[in-house]
mmCIF file of C-alpha atoms in Angstrom:
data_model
loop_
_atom_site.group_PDB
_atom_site.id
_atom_site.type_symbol
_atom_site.label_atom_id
_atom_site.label_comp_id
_atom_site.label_asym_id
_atom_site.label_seq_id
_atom_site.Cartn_x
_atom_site.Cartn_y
_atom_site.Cartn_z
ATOM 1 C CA UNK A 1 142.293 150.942 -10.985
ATOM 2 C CA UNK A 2 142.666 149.746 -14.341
ATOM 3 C CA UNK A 3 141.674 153.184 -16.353
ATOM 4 C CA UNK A 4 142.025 156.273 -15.485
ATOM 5 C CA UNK A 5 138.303 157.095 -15.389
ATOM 6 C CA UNK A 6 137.531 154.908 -12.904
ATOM 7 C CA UNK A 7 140.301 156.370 -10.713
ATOM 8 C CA UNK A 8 138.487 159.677 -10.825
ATOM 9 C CA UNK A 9 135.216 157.960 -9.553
ATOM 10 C CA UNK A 10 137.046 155.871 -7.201
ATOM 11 C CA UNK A 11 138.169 159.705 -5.862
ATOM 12 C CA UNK A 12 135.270 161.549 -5.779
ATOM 13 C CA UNK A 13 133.545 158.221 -3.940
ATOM 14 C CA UNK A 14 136.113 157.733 -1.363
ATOM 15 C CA UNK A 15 136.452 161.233 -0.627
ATOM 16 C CA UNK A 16 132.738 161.324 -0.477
ATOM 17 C CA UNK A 17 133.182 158.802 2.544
ATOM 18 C CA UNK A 18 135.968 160.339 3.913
ATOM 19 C CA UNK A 19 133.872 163.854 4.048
ATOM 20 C CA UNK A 20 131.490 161.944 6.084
ATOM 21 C CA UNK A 21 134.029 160.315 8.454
ATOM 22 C CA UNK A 22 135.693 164.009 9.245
ATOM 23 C CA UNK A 23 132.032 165.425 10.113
ATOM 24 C CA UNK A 24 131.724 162.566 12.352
ATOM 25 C CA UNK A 25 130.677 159.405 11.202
ATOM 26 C CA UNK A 26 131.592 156.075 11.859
ATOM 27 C CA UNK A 27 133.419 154.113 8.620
ATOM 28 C CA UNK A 28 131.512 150.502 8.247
ATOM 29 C CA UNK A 29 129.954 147.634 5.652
ATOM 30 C CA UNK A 30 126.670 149.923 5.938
ATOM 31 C CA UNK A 31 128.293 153.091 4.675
ATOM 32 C CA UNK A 32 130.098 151.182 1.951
ATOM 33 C CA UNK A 33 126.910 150.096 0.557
ATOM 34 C CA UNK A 34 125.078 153.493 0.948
ATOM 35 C CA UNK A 35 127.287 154.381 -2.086
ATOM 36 C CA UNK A 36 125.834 151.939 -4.560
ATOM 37 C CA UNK A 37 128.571 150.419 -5.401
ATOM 38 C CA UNK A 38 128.356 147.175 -7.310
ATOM 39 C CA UNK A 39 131.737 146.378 -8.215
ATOM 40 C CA UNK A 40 133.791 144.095 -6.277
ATOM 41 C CA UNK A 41 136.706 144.929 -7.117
ATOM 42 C CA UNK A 42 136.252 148.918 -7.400
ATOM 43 C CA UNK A 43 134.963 148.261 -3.301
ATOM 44 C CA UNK A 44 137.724 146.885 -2.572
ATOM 45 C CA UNK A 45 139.709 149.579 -4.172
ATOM 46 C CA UNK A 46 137.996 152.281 -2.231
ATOM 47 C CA UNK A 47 137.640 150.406 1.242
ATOM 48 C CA UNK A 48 141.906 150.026 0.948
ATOM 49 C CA UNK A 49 142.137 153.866 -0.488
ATOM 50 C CA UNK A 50 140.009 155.175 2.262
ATOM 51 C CA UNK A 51 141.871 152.676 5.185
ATOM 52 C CA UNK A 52 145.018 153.757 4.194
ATOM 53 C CA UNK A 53 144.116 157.147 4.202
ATOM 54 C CA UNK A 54 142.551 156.952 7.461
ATOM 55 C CA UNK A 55 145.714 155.177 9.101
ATOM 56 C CA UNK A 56 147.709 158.232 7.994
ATOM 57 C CA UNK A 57 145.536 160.753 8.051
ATOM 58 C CA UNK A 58 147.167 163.252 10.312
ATOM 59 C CA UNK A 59 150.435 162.943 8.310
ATOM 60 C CA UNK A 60 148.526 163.797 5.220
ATOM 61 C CA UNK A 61 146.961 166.949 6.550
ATOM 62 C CA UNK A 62 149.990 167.597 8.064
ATOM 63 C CA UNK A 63 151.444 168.010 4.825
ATOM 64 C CA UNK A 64 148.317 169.260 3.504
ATOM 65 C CA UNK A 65 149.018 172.367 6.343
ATOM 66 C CA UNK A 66 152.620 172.404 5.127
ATOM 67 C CA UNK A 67 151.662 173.301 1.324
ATOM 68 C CA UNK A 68 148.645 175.709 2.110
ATOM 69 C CA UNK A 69 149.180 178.862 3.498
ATOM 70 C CA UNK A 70 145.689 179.040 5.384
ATOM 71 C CA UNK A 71 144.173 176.279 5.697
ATOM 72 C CA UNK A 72 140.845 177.552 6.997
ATOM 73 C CA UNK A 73 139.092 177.684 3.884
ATOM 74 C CA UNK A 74 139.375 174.088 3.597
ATOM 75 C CA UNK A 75 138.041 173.344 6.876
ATOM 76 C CA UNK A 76 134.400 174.644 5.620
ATOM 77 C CA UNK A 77 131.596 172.375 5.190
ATOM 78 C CA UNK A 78 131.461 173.803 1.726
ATOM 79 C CA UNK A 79 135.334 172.548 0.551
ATOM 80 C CA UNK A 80 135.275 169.805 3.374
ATOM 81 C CA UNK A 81 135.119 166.711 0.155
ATOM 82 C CA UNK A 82 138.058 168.875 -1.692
ATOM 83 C CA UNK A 83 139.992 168.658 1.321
ATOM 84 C CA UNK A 84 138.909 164.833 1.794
ATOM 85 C CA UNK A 85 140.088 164.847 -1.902
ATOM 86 C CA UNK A 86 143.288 166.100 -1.535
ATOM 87 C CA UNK A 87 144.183 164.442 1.468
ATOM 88 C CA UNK A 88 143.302 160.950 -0.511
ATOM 89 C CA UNK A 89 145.456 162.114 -3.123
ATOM 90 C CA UNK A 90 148.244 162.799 -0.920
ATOM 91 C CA UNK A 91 147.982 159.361 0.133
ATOM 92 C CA UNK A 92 147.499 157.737 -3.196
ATOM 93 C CA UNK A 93 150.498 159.472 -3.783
ATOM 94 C CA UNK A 94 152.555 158.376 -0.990
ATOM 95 C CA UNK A 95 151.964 155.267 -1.932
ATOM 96 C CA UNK A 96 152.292 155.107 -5.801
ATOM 97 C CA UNK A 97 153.667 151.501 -6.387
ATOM 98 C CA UNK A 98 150.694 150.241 -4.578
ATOM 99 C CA UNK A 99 148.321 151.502 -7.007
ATOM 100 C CA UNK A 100 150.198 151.419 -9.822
ATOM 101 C CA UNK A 101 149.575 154.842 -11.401
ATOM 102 C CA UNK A 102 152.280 157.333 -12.580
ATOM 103 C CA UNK A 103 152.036 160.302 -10.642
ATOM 104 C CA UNK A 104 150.857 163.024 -12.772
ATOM 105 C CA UNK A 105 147.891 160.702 -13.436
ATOM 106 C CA UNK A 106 146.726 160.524 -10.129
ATOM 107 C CA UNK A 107 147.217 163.921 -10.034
ATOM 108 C CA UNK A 108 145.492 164.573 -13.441
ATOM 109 C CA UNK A 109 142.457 162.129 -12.159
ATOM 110 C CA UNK A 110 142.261 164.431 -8.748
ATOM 111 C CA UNK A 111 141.872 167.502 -10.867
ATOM 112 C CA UNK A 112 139.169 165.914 -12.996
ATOM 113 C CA UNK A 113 137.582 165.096 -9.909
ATOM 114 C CA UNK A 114 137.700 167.904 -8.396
ATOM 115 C CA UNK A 115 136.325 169.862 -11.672
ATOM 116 C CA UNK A 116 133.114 167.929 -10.899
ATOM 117 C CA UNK A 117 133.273 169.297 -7.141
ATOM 118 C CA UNK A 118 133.837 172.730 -7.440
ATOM 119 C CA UNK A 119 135.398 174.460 -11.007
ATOM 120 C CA UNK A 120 136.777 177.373 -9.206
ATOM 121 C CA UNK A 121 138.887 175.186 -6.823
ATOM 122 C CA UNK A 122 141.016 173.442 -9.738
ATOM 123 C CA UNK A 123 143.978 175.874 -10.136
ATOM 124 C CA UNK A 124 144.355 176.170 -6.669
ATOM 125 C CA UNK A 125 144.181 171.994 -5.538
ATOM 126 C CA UNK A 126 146.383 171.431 -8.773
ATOM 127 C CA UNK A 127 149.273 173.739 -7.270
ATOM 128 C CA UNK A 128 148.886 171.993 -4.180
ATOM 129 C CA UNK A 129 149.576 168.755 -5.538
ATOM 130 C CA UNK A 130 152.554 169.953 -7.924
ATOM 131 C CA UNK A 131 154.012 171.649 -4.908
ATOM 132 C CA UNK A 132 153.885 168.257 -2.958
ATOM 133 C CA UNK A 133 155.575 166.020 -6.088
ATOM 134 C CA UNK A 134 158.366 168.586 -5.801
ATOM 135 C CA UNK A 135 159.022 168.423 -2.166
ATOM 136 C CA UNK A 136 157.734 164.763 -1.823
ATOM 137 C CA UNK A 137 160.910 163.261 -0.605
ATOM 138 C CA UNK A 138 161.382 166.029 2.090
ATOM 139 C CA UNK A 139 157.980 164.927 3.733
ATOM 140 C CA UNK A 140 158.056 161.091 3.445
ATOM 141 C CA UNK A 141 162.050 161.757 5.313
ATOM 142 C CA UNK A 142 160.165 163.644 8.197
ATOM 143 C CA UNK A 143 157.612 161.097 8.678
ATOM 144 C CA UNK A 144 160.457 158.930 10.066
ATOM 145 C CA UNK A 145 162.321 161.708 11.899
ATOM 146 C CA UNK A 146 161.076 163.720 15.130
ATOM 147 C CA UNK A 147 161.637 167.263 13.399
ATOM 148 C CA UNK A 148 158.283 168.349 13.447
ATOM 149 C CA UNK A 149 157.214 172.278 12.215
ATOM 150 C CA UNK A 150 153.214 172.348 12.240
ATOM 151 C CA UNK A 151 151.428 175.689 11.023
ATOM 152 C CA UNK A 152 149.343 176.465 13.559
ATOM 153 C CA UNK A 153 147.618 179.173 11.571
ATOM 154 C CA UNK A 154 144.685 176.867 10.786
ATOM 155 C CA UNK A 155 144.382 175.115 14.214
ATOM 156 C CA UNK A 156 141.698 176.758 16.126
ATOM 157 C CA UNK A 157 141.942 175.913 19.534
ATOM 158 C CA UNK A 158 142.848 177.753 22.547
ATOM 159 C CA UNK A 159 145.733 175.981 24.022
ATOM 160 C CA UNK A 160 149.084 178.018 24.400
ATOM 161 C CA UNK A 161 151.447 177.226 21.508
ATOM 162 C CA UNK A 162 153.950 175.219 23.148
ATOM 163 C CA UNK A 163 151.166 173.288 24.437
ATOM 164 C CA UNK A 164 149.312 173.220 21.160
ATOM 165 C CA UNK A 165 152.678 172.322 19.457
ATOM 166 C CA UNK A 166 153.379 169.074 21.502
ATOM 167 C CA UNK A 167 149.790 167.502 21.006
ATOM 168 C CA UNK A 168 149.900 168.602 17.378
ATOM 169 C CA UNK A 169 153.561 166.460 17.565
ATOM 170 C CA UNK A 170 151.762 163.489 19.146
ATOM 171 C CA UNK A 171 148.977 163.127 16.605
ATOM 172 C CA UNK A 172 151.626 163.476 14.008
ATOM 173 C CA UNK A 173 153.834 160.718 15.573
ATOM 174 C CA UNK A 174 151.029 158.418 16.185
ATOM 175 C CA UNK A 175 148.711 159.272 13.470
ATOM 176 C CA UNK A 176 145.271 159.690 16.602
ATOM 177 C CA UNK A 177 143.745 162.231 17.706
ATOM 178 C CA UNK A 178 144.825 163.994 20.794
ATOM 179 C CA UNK A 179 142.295 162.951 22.549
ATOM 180 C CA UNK A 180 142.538 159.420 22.103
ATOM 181 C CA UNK A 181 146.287 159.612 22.687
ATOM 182 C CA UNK A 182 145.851 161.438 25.860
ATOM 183 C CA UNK A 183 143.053 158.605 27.052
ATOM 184 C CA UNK A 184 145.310 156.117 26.447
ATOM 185 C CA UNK A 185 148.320 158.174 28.158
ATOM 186 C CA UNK A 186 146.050 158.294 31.515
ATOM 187 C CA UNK A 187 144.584 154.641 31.361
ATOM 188 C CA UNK A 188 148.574 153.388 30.757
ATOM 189 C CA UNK A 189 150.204 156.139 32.820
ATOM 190 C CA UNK A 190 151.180 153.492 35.570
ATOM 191 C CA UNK A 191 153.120 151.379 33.035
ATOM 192 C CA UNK A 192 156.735 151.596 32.588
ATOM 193 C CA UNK A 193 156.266 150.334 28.745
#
């Protein structure tokens, strides 16, 4: 990500993917090349960007639930690629040396971005991010810590909220979904490991 244009395309195209991974769809070579892209090395940016995210994807919208009130405006079809967006940025964020932008350009590029999404969304996604840079460090400490605080005002199953709580925790800790955790749980339940 050598200018900062191309790290607002290489946002809006990842999050594009990403979208399409949260509504249910499988991440592969084929999807890659659905987007066109021609670059090599832009690919490669957006393959890492988008595995990265991926890997720590309920850690991002864990923080993503931390900084938003309600979250259930972002879980609509119609915002689902700003909150793809934001939870990229979050990660992009996260980690900073590894892309080598300053902050506030990633964050500037995000906002560009997602000006070309929706207009009406930029105040609000820009004082999510700002609100992240300043409590940053507490959320990359938790990650390594078992303190765990979810809002569960966005979550809408119908679990009890101890219950709800604990698998919340798990996907948190192990960065799955409940589901697969709990598979895994029940195929391995024999083993003392």
């Amino acid at each position: 990500m050598k200018t900062n244009t191309a790290l607002c395309e290489i946002l809006l195209k990842t999050s594009h993917l990403l979208a399409m991974v949260l509504k249910g769809n499988s991440v592969n070579i084929l999807t890659l090349q659905t987007q066109k892209i021609n670059n090599e090395n832009e690919k490669q940016v957006i393959t890492d960007l988008l595995f990265n995210t991926l890997r720590d994807y309920y850690f991002g919208d864990y923080i993503l639930s931390q900084l938003v009130p309600n979250l259930q405006n972002l879980y609509s079809n119609k915002n689902l690629q700003i909150r793809a967006l934001l939870v990229l940025t979050l990660s992009a964020l996260k980690n900073d040396n590894k892309y080598n932008n300053k902050e506030f350009v990633v964050v500037n590029e995000c906002i560009k971005a997602v000006k070309k999404l929706n207009y009406k969304m930029v105040g609000f996604c820009n004082a999510i991010l700002r609100n992240f840079l300043r409590q940053q460090n507490k959320f990359l400490s938790l990650k390594n810590s078992n303190k765990f605080n979810h809002n569960l005002n966005y979550n809408l199953q119908q679990a009890n909220e101890s219950q709800l709580q604990s698998q919340l925790q798990l996907q948190f800790k192990y960065s799955h979904p409940f589901w697969w955790i709990e598979k895994l749980q029940q195929q391995f339940k024999n083993n003392d490991d």
